[in-house]
Rosetta silent file (secondary structure, phi, psi, omega in degrees, C-alpha in Angstrom):
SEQUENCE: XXXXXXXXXXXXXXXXXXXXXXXXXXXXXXXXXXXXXXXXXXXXXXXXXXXXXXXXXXXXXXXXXXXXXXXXXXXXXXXXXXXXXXXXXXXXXXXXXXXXXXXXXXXXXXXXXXXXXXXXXXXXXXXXXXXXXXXXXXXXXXXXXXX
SCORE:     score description
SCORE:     0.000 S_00000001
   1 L     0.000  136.064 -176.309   -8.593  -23.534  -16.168 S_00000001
   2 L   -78.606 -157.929  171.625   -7.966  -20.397  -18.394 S_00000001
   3 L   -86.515  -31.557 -173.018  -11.249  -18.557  -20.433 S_00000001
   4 L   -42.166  165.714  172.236   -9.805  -20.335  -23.853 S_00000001
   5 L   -67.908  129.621  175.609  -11.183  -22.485  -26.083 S_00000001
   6 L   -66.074  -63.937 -142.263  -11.225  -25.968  -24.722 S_00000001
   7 L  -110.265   68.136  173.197  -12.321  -27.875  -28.188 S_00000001
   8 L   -36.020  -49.702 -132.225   -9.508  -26.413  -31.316 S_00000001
   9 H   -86.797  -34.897 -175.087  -10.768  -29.457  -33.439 S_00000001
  10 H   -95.258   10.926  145.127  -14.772  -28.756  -33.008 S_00000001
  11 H   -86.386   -2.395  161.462  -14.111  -24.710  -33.249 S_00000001
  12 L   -99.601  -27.647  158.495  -12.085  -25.476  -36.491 S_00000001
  13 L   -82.013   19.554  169.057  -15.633  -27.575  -37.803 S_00000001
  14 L  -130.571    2.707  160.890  -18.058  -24.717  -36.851 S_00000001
  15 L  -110.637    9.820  169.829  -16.141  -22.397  -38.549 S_00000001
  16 L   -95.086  -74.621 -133.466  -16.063  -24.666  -41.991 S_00000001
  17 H   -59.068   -6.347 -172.002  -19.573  -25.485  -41.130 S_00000001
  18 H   -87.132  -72.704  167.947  -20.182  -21.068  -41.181 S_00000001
  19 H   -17.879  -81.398  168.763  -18.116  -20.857  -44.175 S_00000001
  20 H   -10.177  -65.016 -175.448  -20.400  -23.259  -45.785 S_00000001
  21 H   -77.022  -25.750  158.643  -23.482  -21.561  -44.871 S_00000001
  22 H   -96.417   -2.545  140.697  -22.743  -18.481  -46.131 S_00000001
  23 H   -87.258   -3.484  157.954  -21.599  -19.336  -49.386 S_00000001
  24 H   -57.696  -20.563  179.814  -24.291  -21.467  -49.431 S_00000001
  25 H  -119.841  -12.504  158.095  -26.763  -18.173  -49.108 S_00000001
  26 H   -78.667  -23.023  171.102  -24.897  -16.176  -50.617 S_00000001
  27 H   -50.337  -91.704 -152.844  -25.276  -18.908  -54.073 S_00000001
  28 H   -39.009  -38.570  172.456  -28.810  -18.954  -53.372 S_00000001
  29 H   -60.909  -39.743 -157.474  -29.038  -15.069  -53.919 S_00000001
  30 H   -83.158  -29.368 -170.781  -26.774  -14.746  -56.819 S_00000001
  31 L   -76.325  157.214 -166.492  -28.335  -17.674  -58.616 S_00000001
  32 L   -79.965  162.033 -166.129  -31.413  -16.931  -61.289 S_00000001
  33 L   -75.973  147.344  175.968  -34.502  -17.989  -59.877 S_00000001
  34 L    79.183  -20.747 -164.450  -35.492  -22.106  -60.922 S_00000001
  35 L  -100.328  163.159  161.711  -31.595  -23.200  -61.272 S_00000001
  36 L  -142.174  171.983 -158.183  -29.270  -25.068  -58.959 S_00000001
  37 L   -67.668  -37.918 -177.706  -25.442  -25.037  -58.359 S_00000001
  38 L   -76.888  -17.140 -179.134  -25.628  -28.690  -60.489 S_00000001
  39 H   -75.238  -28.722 -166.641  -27.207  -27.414  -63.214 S_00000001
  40 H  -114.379   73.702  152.819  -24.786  -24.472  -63.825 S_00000001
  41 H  -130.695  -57.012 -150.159  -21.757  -26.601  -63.147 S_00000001
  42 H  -119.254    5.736 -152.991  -22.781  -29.825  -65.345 S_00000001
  43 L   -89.081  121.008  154.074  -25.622  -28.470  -67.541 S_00000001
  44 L   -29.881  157.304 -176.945  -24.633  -29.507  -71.618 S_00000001
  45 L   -54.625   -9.289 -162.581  -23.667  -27.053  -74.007 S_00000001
  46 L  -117.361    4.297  173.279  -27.037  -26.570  -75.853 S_00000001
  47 L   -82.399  136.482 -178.743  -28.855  -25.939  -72.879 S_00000001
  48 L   158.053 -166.463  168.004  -30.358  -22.443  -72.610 S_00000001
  49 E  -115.770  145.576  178.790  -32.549  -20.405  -74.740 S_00000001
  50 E  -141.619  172.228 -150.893  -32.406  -19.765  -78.325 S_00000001
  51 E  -120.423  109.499 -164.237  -33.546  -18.195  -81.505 S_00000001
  52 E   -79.715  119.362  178.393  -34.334  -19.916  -85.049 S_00000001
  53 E   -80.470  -59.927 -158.535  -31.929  -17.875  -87.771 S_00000001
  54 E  -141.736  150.616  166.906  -32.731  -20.387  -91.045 S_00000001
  55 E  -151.079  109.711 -178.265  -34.600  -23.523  -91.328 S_00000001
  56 L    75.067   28.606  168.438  -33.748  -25.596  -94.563 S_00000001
  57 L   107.403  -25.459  175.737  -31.874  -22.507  -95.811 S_00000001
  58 E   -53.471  130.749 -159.963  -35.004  -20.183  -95.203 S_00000001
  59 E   -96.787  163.576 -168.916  -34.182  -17.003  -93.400 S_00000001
  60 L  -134.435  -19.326  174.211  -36.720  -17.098  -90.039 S_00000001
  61 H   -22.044  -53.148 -146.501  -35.547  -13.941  -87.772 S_00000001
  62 H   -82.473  -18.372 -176.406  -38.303  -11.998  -88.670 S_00000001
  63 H   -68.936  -40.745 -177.411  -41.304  -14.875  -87.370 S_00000001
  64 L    78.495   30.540 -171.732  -39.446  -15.008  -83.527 S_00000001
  65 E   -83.608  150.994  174.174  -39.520  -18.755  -83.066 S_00000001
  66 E  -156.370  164.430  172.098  -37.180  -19.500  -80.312 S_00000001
  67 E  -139.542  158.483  166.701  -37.096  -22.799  -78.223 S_00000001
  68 E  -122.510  139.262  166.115  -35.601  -23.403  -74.360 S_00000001
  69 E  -121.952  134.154 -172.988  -33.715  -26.109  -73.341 S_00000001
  70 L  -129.227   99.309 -169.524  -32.714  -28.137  -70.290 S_00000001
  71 L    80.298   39.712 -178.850  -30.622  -31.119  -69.987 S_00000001
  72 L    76.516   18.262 -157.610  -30.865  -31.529  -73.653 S_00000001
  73 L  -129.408  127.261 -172.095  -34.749  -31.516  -73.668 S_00000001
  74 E   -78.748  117.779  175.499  -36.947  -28.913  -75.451 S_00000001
  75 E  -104.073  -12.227  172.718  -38.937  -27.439  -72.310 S_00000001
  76 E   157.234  179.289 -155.981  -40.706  -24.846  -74.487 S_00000001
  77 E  -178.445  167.435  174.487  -40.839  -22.559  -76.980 S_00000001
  78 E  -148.117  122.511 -175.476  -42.630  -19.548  -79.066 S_00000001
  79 E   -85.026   37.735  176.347  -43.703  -20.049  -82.420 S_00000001
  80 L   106.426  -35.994  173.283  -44.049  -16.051  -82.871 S_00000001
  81 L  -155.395  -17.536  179.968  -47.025  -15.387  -80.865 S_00000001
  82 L  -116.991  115.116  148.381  -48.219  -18.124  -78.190 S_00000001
  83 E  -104.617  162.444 -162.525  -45.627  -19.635  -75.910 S_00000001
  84 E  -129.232  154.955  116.972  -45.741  -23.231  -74.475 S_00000001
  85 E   -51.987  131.571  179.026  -44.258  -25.296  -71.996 S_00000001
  86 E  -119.734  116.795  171.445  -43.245  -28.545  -72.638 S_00000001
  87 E   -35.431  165.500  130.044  -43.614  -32.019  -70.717 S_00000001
  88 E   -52.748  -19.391 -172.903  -41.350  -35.045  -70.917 S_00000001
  89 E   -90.654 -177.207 -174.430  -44.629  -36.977  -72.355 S_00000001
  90 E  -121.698  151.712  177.226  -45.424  -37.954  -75.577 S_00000001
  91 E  -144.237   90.857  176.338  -48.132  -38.121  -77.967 S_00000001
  92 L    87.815 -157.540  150.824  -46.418  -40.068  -80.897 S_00000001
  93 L   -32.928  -74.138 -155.547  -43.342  -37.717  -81.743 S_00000001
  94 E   -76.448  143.123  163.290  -44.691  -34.567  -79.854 S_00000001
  95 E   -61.957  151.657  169.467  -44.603  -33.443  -76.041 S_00000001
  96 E   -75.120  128.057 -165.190  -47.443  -32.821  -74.557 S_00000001
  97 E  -137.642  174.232  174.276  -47.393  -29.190  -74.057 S_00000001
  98 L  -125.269   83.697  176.420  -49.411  -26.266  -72.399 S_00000001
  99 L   -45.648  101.030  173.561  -49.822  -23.244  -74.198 S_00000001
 100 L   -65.064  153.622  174.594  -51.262  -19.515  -74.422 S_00000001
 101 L   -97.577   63.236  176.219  -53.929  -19.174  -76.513 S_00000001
 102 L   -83.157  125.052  141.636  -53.636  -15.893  -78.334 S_00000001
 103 L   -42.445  150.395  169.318  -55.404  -16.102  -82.163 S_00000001
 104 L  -171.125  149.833 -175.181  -52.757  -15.508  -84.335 S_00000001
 105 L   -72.220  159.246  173.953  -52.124  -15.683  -87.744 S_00000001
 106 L   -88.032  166.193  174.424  -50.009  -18.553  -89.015 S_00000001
 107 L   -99.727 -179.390  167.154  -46.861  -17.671  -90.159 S_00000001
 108 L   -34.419  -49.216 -160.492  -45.045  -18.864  -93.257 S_00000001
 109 L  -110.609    1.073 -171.721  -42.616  -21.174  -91.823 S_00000001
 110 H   -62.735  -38.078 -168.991  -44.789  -22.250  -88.887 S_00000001
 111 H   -68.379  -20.938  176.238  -45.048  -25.668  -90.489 S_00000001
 112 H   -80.430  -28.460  168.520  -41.316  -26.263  -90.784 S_00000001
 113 H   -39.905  -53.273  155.364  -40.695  -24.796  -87.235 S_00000001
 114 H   -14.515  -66.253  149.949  -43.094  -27.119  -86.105 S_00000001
 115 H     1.462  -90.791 -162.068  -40.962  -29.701  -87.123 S_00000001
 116 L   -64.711   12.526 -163.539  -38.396  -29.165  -84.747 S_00000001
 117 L  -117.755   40.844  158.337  -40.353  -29.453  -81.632 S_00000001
 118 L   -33.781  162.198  155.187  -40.252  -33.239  -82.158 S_00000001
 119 L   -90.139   -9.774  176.189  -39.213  -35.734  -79.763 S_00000001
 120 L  -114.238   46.221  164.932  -36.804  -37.191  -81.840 S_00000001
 121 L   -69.209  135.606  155.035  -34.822  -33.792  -82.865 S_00000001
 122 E   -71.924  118.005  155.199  -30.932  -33.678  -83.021 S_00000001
 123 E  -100.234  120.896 -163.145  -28.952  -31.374  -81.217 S_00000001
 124 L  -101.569   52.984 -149.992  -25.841  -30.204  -82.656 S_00000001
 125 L   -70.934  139.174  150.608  -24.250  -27.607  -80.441 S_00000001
 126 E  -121.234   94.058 -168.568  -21.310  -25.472  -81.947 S_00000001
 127 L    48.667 -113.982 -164.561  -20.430  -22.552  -79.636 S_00000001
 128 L  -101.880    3.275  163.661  -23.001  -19.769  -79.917 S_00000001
 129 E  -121.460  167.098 -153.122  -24.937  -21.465  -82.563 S_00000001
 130 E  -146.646  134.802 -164.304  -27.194  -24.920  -82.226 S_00000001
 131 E  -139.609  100.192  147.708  -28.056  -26.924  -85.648 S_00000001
 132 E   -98.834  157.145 -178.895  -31.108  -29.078  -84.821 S_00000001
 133 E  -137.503  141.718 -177.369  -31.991  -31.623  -87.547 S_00000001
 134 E  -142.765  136.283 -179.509  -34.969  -34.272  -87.794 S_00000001
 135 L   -18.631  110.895 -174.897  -35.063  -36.626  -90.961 S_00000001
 136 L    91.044  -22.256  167.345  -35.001  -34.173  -93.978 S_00000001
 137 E  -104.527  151.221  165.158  -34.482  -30.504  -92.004 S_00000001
 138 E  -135.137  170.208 -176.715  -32.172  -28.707  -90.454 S_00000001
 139 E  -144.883  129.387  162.020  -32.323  -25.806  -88.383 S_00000001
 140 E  -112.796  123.399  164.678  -29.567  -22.998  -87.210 S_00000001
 141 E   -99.196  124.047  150.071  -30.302  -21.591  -84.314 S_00000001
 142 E  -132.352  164.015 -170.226  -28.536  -18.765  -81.729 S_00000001
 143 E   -28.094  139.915  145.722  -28.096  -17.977  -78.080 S_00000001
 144 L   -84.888  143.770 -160.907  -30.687  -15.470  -77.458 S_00000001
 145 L   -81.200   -2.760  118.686  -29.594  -12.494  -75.694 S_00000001
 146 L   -39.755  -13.590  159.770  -32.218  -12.931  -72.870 S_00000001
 147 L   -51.963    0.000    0.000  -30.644  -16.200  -71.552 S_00000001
């Protein structure tokens, strides 16, 4: 018998199965913290975080409402000075959500922002802008540059 490899067929499936494992760890490094390989494959267009431009024509930039989204589902958001998390339940319309509690003043527009963090909001995705709408409002939204 020489020194060679006896087994071609299981030394060509330990070198896949190597292969594997290190792009499997190399993923895991590269990828942002919280995500997986299905999410950034298969994740809809509107998921991510964004930034309220106008709501009902109203310009809104300067207030800093932004919402995040995941699998089409508003996971939280900051109305300007407190940000929350958001549940899948419901109370009514609204998520249940968990919040900081900074005082803060309100702002102009908090009640139509408000609005939008419905459970029955539309999502409209067009490229780098997002048009939610809920019976009577609309909202334009865009990517924020921290996604």
């Amino acid at each position: 018998m020489s020194g060679g490899q006896h087994h071609k067929g299981l030394a060509w499936v330990t070198a896949g199965g190597l292969a594997v494992a290190v792009i499997a760890a190399i993923g895991g490094i590269a990828m942002p913290p919280g995500e997986t390989l299905w999410h950034l494959i298969a994740a809809p267009e509107e998921d991510g975080g964004w930034d309220f431009v106008r709501i009902d024509g109203i310009d809104v930039t300067d207030e800093n409402y932004s919402i995040g989204i995941r699998w089409s589902e508003i996971v939280g958001y900051h109305d300007g000075c407190n940000s929350c998390g958001v549940s899948g339940e419901s109370e009514g319309i609204y998520h249940m959500r968990t919040c900081t509690l900074q005082a803060c003043a309100e702002q102009p527009n908090e009640r139509l922002f408000r609005l939008f963090l419905a459970s029955n909001v539309r999502m409209l995705p067009a490229g780098d802008r997002l048009f939610l709408t809920v019976p009577g409002h609309r909202a334009e939204l865009v990517r924020n540059s921290h996604d």
